[in-house]
């Protein structure tokens, strides 16, 4: 399905939220809400399958927790759970509101991202240095007169040997 399809987008948001909750204090709520969501599907969901969904979620959480490359593991699990949620929503589109509620509830429990950015930029010898860091960065350039004016054209500059 194309990414502009509303059910695909909702499934992606739901999967991202559930996987983001793995290894956080929001995990139990995310897991339990996801299991309940699959249980509400009704017609062919048995208690055994409920246990299977829980087991799959726990296995996904373990893969993320134990991965050497956490971001790659998260991406794989988001893809997996997006497919699961999208399949569920295609069979039971009336559950869209519950997926939205899961996103809202679990999203509110997730730790806020705290990005700490630090950068040091130094220029010496009359050089210029510019730096930008993080989303929405701006670069402001301020020129000051050098304490040592540049050598006249054609003469040896600083650090150069004269013959």
PDB file of C-alpha atoms in Angstrom:
ATOM      1  CA  UNK A   1       0.000   0.000   0.000  1.00  0.00           C
ATOM      2  CA  UNK A   2       1.197   3.545  -0.637  1.00  0.00           C
ATOM      3  CA  UNK A   3       2.487   5.483   2.361  1.00  0.00           C
ATOM      4  CA  UNK A   4      -0.235   8.117   1.803  1.00  0.00           C
ATOM      5  CA  UNK A   5      -2.949   5.560   2.597  1.00  0.00           C
ATOM      6  CA  UNK A   6      -4.529   6.564   5.946  1.00  0.00           C
ATOM      7  CA  UNK A   7      -4.492   3.016   7.360  1.00  0.00           C
ATOM      8  CA  UNK A   8      -0.835   2.601   6.387  1.00  0.00           C
ATOM      9  CA  UNK A   9       0.050   5.895   8.058  1.00  0.00           C
ATOM     10  CA  UNK A  10      -1.913   4.997  11.184  1.00  0.00           C
ATOM     11  CA  UNK A  11      -0.258   1.567  11.332  1.00  0.00           C
ATOM     12  CA  UNK A  12       3.165   3.200  10.954  1.00  0.00           C
ATOM     13  CA  UNK A  13       2.440   5.669  13.758  1.00  0.00           C
ATOM     14  CA  UNK A  14       1.143   2.874  15.976  1.00  0.00           C
ATOM     15  CA  UNK A  15       4.148   0.649  15.295  1.00  0.00           C
ATOM     16  CA  UNK A  16       6.574   3.494  15.897  1.00  0.00           C
ATOM     17  CA  UNK A  17       4.881   4.293  19.201  1.00  0.00           C
ATOM     18  CA  UNK A  18       4.852   0.675  20.400  1.00  0.00           C
ATOM     19  CA  UNK A  19       8.485   0.064  19.431  1.00  0.00           C
ATOM     20  CA  UNK A  20       9.548   3.396  20.960  1.00  0.00           C
ATOM     21  CA  UNK A  21       8.055   2.238  24.250  1.00  0.00           C
ATOM     22  CA  UNK A  22      10.245  -0.870  24.337  1.00  0.00           C
ATOM     23  CA  UNK A  23      12.918  -0.537  27.045  1.00  0.00           C
ATOM     24  CA  UNK A  24      11.080   2.384  28.691  1.00  0.00           C
ATOM     25  CA  UNK A  25       8.726   2.665  31.640  1.00  0.00           C
ATOM     26  CA  UNK A  26       5.854   2.864  29.112  1.00  0.00           C
ATOM     27  CA  UNK A  27       6.476  -0.664  27.813  1.00  0.00           C
ATOM     28  CA  UNK A  28       3.925  -2.540  29.954  1.00  0.00           C
ATOM     29  CA  UNK A  29       1.149  -0.144  28.965  1.00  0.00           C
ATOM     30  CA  UNK A  30       2.145  -0.304  25.283  1.00  0.00           C
ATOM     31  CA  UNK A  31       2.330  -4.093  25.336  1.00  0.00           C
ATOM     32  CA  UNK A  32      -0.971  -4.548  27.179  1.00  0.00           C
ATOM     33  CA  UNK A  33      -2.817  -2.023  24.980  1.00  0.00           C
ATOM     34  CA  UNK A  34      -1.483  -3.694  21.835  1.00  0.00           C
ATOM     35  CA  UNK A  35      -2.512  -7.153  23.045  1.00  0.00           C
ATOM     36  CA  UNK A  36      -5.982  -5.798  23.914  1.00  0.00           C
ATOM     37  CA  UNK A  37      -6.234  -4.217  20.475  1.00  0.00           C
ATOM     38  CA  UNK A  38      -5.557  -7.530  18.751  1.00  0.00           C
ATOM     39  CA  UNK A  39      -7.950  -9.283  21.143  1.00  0.00           C
ATOM     40  CA  UNK A  40     -10.752  -6.855  20.203  1.00  0.00           C
ATOM     41  CA  UNK A  41     -10.483  -8.006  16.616  1.00  0.00           C
ATOM     42  CA  UNK A  42     -12.831 -10.697  17.792  1.00  0.00           C
ATOM     43  CA  UNK A  43     -13.891 -13.082  15.093  1.00  0.00           C
ATOM     44  CA  UNK A  44     -10.775 -15.278  14.926  1.00  0.00           C
ATOM     45  CA  UNK A  45      -8.739 -14.172  17.938  1.00  0.00           C
ATOM     46  CA  UNK A  46      -8.490 -16.907  20.522  1.00  0.00           C
ATOM     47  CA  UNK A  47      -6.798 -16.752  23.891  1.00  0.00           C
ATOM     48  CA  UNK A  48      -3.925 -18.757  22.424  1.00  0.00           C
ATOM     49  CA  UNK A  49      -3.389 -16.121  19.767  1.00  0.00           C
ATOM     50  CA  UNK A  50      -3.550 -13.425  22.437  1.00  0.00           C
ATOM     51  CA  UNK A  51      -0.657 -15.183  24.136  1.00  0.00           C
ATOM     52  CA  UNK A  52       1.072 -15.324  20.782  1.00  0.00           C
ATOM     53  CA  UNK A  53       0.750 -11.557  20.266  1.00  0.00           C
ATOM     54  CA  UNK A  54       2.127 -10.974  23.768  1.00  0.00           C
ATOM     55  CA  UNK A  55       4.984 -13.403  23.071  1.00  0.00           C
ATOM     56  CA  UNK A  56       5.735 -11.688  19.748  1.00  0.00           C
ATOM     57  CA  UNK A  57       5.791  -8.286  21.444  1.00  0.00           C
ATOM     58  CA  UNK A  58       8.121  -9.568  24.164  1.00  0.00           C
ATOM     59  CA  UNK A  59      10.393 -11.148  21.543  1.00  0.00           C
ATOM     60  CA  UNK A  60      10.496  -7.835  19.664  1.00  0.00           C
ATOM     61  CA  UNK A  61      11.347  -5.965  22.854  1.00  0.00           C
ATOM     62  CA  UNK A  62      14.144  -8.449  23.593  1.00  0.00           C
ATOM     63  CA  UNK A  63      15.562  -8.012  20.077  1.00  0.00           C
ATOM     64  CA  UNK A  64      15.676  -4.245  20.563  1.00  0.00           C
ATOM     65  CA  UNK A  65      17.071  -4.490  24.090  1.00  0.00           C
ATOM     66  CA  UNK A  66      19.795  -7.013  23.175  1.00  0.00           C
ATOM     67  CA  UNK A  67      20.794  -5.624  19.787  1.00  0.00           C
ATOM     68  CA  UNK A  68      24.306  -4.439  19.070  1.00  0.00           C
ATOM     69  CA  UNK A  69      22.797  -2.005  16.553  1.00  0.00           C
ATOM     70  CA  UNK A  70      19.761  -0.737  18.476  1.00  0.00           C
ATOM     71  CA  UNK A  71      18.536   1.675  15.805  1.00  0.00           C
ATOM     72  CA  UNK A  72      18.618  -1.014  13.097  1.00  0.00           C
ATOM     73  CA  UNK A  73      16.782  -3.423  15.411  1.00  0.00           C
ATOM     74  CA  UNK A  74      14.143  -0.784  16.142  1.00  0.00           C
ATOM     75  CA  UNK A  75      13.652  -0.126  12.446  1.00  0.00           C
ATOM     76  CA  UNK A  76      13.123  -3.838  11.779  1.00  0.00           C
ATOM     77  CA  UNK A  77      10.595  -4.095  14.607  1.00  0.00           C
ATOM     78  CA  UNK A  78       8.732  -0.978  13.455  1.00  0.00           C
ATOM     79  CA  UNK A  79       8.412  -2.546  10.010  1.00  0.00           C
ATOM     80  CA  UNK A  80       7.219  -5.832  11.509  1.00  0.00           C
ATOM     81  CA  UNK A  81       4.600  -4.218  13.763  1.00  0.00           C
ATOM     82  CA  UNK A  82       3.498  -1.816  11.051  1.00  0.00           C
ATOM     83  CA  UNK A  83       2.651  -4.838   8.902  1.00  0.00           C
ATOM     84  CA  UNK A  84       0.842  -6.524  11.816  1.00  0.00           C
ATOM     85  CA  UNK A  85      -1.175  -3.394  12.629  1.00  0.00           C
ATOM     86  CA  UNK A  86      -1.914  -2.681   8.994  1.00  0.00           C
ATOM     87  CA  UNK A  87      -3.215  -6.237   8.507  1.00  0.00           C
ATOM     88  CA  UNK A  88      -5.373  -5.815  11.611  1.00  0.00           C
ATOM     89  CA  UNK A  89      -6.759  -2.470  10.418  1.00  0.00           C
ATOM     90  CA  UNK A  90      -7.533  -3.833   6.952  1.00  0.00           C
ATOM     91  CA  UNK A  91      -9.595  -6.622   8.551  1.00  0.00           C
ATOM     92  CA  UNK A  92     -11.145  -4.378  11.200  1.00  0.00           C
ATOM     93  CA  UNK A  93     -10.994  -0.689  10.175  1.00  0.00           C
ATOM     94  CA  UNK A  94     -13.327   0.144  13.072  1.00  0.00           C
ATOM     95  CA  UNK A  95     -10.274  -0.305  15.347  1.00  0.00           C
ATOM     96  CA  UNK A  96      -8.659   2.845  13.911  1.00  0.00           C
ATOM     97  CA  UNK A  97      -9.889   4.906  16.849  1.00  0.00           C
ATOM     98  CA  UNK A  98      -8.346   2.446  19.291  1.00  0.00           C
ATOM     99  CA  UNK A  99      -5.006   2.579  17.487  1.00  0.00           C
ATOM    100  CA  UNK A 100      -5.172   6.367  17.706  1.00  0.00           C
ATOM    101  CA  UNK A 101      -5.965   6.105  21.437  1.00  0.00           C
ATOM    102  CA  UNK A 102      -3.001   3.739  21.903  1.00  0.00           C
ATOM    103  CA  UNK A 103      -0.728   6.244  20.136  1.00  0.00           C
ATOM    104  CA  UNK A 104      -1.998   9.088  22.326  1.00  0.00           C
ATOM    105  CA  UNK A 105      -1.868   7.173  25.612  1.00  0.00           C
ATOM    106  CA  UNK A 106       1.512   5.532  25.117  1.00  0.00           C
ATOM    107  CA  UNK A 107       2.977   8.614  23.445  1.00  0.00           C
ATOM    108  CA  UNK A 108       2.134  10.654  26.547  1.00  0.00           C
ATOM    109  CA  UNK A 109       4.039   8.132  28.693  1.00  0.00           C
ATOM    110  CA  UNK A 110       7.195   8.116  26.587  1.00  0.00           C
ATOM    111  CA  UNK A 111      10.156  10.062  27.909  1.00  0.00           C
ATOM    112  CA  UNK A 112      10.600  13.357  26.156  1.00  0.00           C
ATOM    113  CA  UNK A 113      13.596  13.430  23.894  1.00  0.00           C
ATOM    114  CA  UNK A 114      16.395  15.348  25.449  1.00  0.00           C
ATOM    115  CA  UNK A 115      18.993  16.135  22.880  1.00  0.00           C
ATOM    116  CA  UNK A 116      22.053  17.774  24.284  1.00  0.00           C
ATOM    117  CA  UNK A 117      24.208  19.245  21.600  1.00  0.00           C
ATOM    118  CA  UNK A 118      27.666  20.577  22.269  1.00  0.00           C
ATOM    119  CA  UNK A 119      30.120  21.873  19.752  1.00  0.00           C
ATOM    120  CA  UNK A 120      33.381  23.787  19.918  1.00  0.00           C
ATOM    121  CA  UNK A 121      34.685  25.529  16.855  1.00  0.00           C
ATOM    122  CA  UNK A 122      38.022  27.327  16.924  1.00  0.00           C
ATOM    123  CA  UNK A 123      39.865  29.147  14.190  1.00  0.00           C
ATOM    124  CA  UNK A 124      43.474  30.210  14.437  1.00  0.00           C
ATOM    125  CA  UNK A 125      45.929  32.010  12.254  1.00  0.00           C
ATOM    126  CA  UNK A 126      43.357  34.373  10.815  1.00  0.00           C
ATOM    127  CA  UNK A 127      41.247  31.461   9.503  1.00  0.00           C
ATOM    128  CA  UNK A 128      37.491  31.184   9.590  1.00  0.00           C
ATOM    129  CA  UNK A 129      35.476  28.397  11.131  1.00  0.00           C
ATOM    130  CA  UNK A 130      31.754  27.835  10.905  1.00  0.00           C
ATOM    131  CA  UNK A 131      29.599  25.356  12.754  1.00  0.00           C
ATOM    132  CA  UNK A 132      26.001  24.254  12.825  1.00  0.00           C
ATOM    133  CA  UNK A 133      24.563  21.512  14.967  1.00  0.00           C
ATOM    134  CA  UNK A 134      21.128  19.987  15.268  1.00  0.00           C
ATOM    135  CA  UNK A 135      17.845  20.426  13.458  1.00  0.00           C
ATOM    136  CA  UNK A 136      16.914  23.975  12.566  1.00  0.00           C
ATOM    137  CA  UNK A 137      20.439  25.236  13.164  1.00  0.00           C
ATOM    138  CA  UNK A 138      21.561  28.664  12.117  1.00  0.00           C
ATOM    139  CA  UNK A 139      25.025  29.935  11.420  1.00  0.00           C
ATOM    140  CA  UNK A 140      25.850  33.484  12.416  1.00  0.00           C
ATOM    141  CA  UNK A 141      29.086  34.943  11.135  1.00  0.00           C
ATOM    142  CA  UNK A 142      30.734  37.834  12.911  1.00  0.00           C
ATOM    143  CA  UNK A 143      33.961  39.232  11.545  1.00  0.00           C
ATOM    144  CA  UNK A 144      36.391  40.955  13.835  1.00  0.00           C
ATOM    145  CA  UNK A 145      39.487  42.801  12.859  1.00  0.00           C
ATOM    146  CA  UNK A 146      42.476  40.533  13.210  1.00  0.00           C
ATOM    147  CA  UNK A 147      45.052  41.609  15.790  1.00  0.00           C
ATOM    148  CA  UNK A 148      47.613  40.871  13.085  1.00  0.00           C
ATOM    149  CA  UNK A 149      46.744  42.377   9.729  1.00  0.00           C
ATOM    150  CA  UNK A 150      47.446  40.158   6.739  1.00  0.00           C
ATOM    151  CA  UNK A 151      50.813  40.666   5.048  1.00  0.00           C
ATOM    152  CA  UNK A 152      50.870  42.903   1.995  1.00  0.00           C
ATOM    153  CA  UNK A 153      50.319  41.151  -1.311  1.00  0.00           C
ATOM    154  CA  UNK A 154      53.481  39.581  -2.661  1.00  0.00           C
ATOM    155  CA  UNK A 155      55.239  39.404   0.695  1.00  0.00           C
ATOM    156  CA  UNK A 156      55.841  36.271   2.757  1.00  0.00           C
ATOM    157  CA  UNK A 157      52.919  35.432   5.010  1.00  0.00           C
ATOM    158  CA  UNK A 158      53.042  34.222   8.559  1.00  0.00           C
ATOM    159  CA  UNK A 159      54.712  30.877   8.878  1.00  0.00           C
ATOM    160  CA  UNK A 160      56.323  31.068   5.434  1.00  0.00           C
ATOM    161  CA  UNK A 161      60.054  31.086   4.960  1.00  0.00           C
ATOM    162  CA  UNK A 162      61.553  33.987   3.060  1.00  0.00           C
ATOM    163  CA  UNK A 163      64.408  33.193   0.684  1.00  0.00           C
TER     164      UNK A 163
END
